[in-house]
Amino acid sequence: MFKVIKYQGRARRGQFSCAHGGVVQTPVFMNVGTQGAIKGGVSAHDLREIGCQIELSNTYHLHLRPGDQVVRTMGGLHQFMNWDGPILTDSGGFQVFSLASLRKIKEEGVTFASHIDGHRIFMGPEESMQIQSNLGSDIAMAFDECVENPATHEYAKASCERTARWLERCVAEHRRLNALPDTVNPGQMLFGINQGATFPDLRVWHMDEIAKLNCDGYAIGGLAVGEPAEVMYDIIDAVEPHMPQDKPRYLMGVGTPSNIIEAVSRGVDFFDCVMPSRNGRHGKLFTWEGTVNILNRKYETDPSPVSESCSCPCCRSFSKAYLRHLFKADEVLALRLSVLHNLWFYNELMQKLRDALDAGTFDEFRAKYSGKLEQRV
RNA sequence: GGGGGAAUUCCAGAGCGGUCAAAUGGGGCAGACUGUAAAUCUGUUGUCUACGACUUCGAUGGUUCGAAUCCAUCUUCCCCCA
């Protein structure tokens, strides 16, 4: 269930709820735990503390390890990782892109050589739906092909036409699985994914096609794969008018704080990105004052927290000098604290966006922060 | 006391007459990261008035057109025998 509470321009303040329980306030950032854990030593317990509303995991990775049947046996992903909030599972479509050298695409689906041991695995729309059903996530993503950038119009057209056909198969299989008496999460929703590379005509055609299938939500995929941010914004501008108003919109894999602010201004409700966790592990920390590279020598004896204006578990207790030392000394605590900090920041960013939308001050918020949060302190 | 070995750029450690400002690690410094094959990857790391020049390979003195590389002496460390 999704409803828009308020519009400011095209920006939307909404509420989303799923059968499993829990209301998600949008715009929202989904914290990425690909393998059922946030990389860097962050557990579901920590997610609650840092204000995460919804978690994202991955079909391909959990299918390989520990295996979706194992997760099903353990009661589904919620119980397995002890997270009772909403979970969205990505379909494996991104791995068609990221593991390009290890896969082969056909009409039926994609054959991967496992990145772990090389064994062949086949994943098509039906398999992806089955795996996500076993995982018992609240939102399943359609199996798509995330096309690399740059792509030719010819390839992008053939690919998004196939992705459209795949969606029909996803919808049918998803409906069948949800109706089974022993299905893990009978209320599981399905989001369709728009593709079409950087070609507005393909994007619009594809969006119109998949909108007919009446999915529970729609995502824009295949962006932030190397194209300039302006191109990404142009694509959102082109596609957004063709997305159902009463369904959540999810911009997959995006992005920087400014990307998110800009996408919210264009009517996007859901986001996810590896950036806060990955950059955190690499010592790059987001703050309201700009980004901090904690590895820099200038912080060697800096007694202040990463950000004076942050109340995260790291900033509450530790100095920049200490965090830098932990990194230099290869202590895992460095990763954990940094990831907690960055995720805290992202969740707080979304909270402030929602507050601004509630207060009708989104434009001011955007003017104040867009394009500025990535600058170095 | 006798015999043997070694000293290389921040560290470890290659090099054994020219193609050596000197491999490779590590450390240092900086950068990248957008539905996670990422606790990863990339650049850089003698000095300068910098597409060239200058000073380096324990010290000093030699041999040679040319030495981190060969010789002599010295210094320091390590090993073995007494």
Short mmCIF file of C-alpha atoms in Angstrom, two decimals, chain A residues 105-110 122 125 158 161-162 165-166 169:
data_model
loop_
_atom_site.label_atom_id
_atom_site.label_comp_id
_atom_site.label_asym_id
_atom_site.label_seq_id
_atom_site.Cartn_x
_atom_site.Cartn_y
_atom_site.Cartn_z
CA ILE A 105 22.14 -13.64 -21.79
CA LYS A 106 19.44 -15.40 -23.77
CA GLU A 107 15.71 -14.93 -24.11
CA GLU A 108 15.02 -17.53 -21.40
CA GLY A 109 17.35 -15.90 -18.92
CA VAL A 110 20.97 -15.56 -17.89
CA PHE A 122 20.82 -20.27 -14.59
CA PRO A 125 12.45 -14.39 -14.44
CA ALA A 158 16.51 -5.15 -27.90
CA GLU A 161 12.11 -5.18 -25.07
CA ARG A 162 13.38 -8.42 -23.58
CA ARG A 165 8.87 -9.65 -21.82
CA TRP A 166 10.70 -10.86 -18.72
CA ARG A 169 6.90 -13.73 -16.89
#
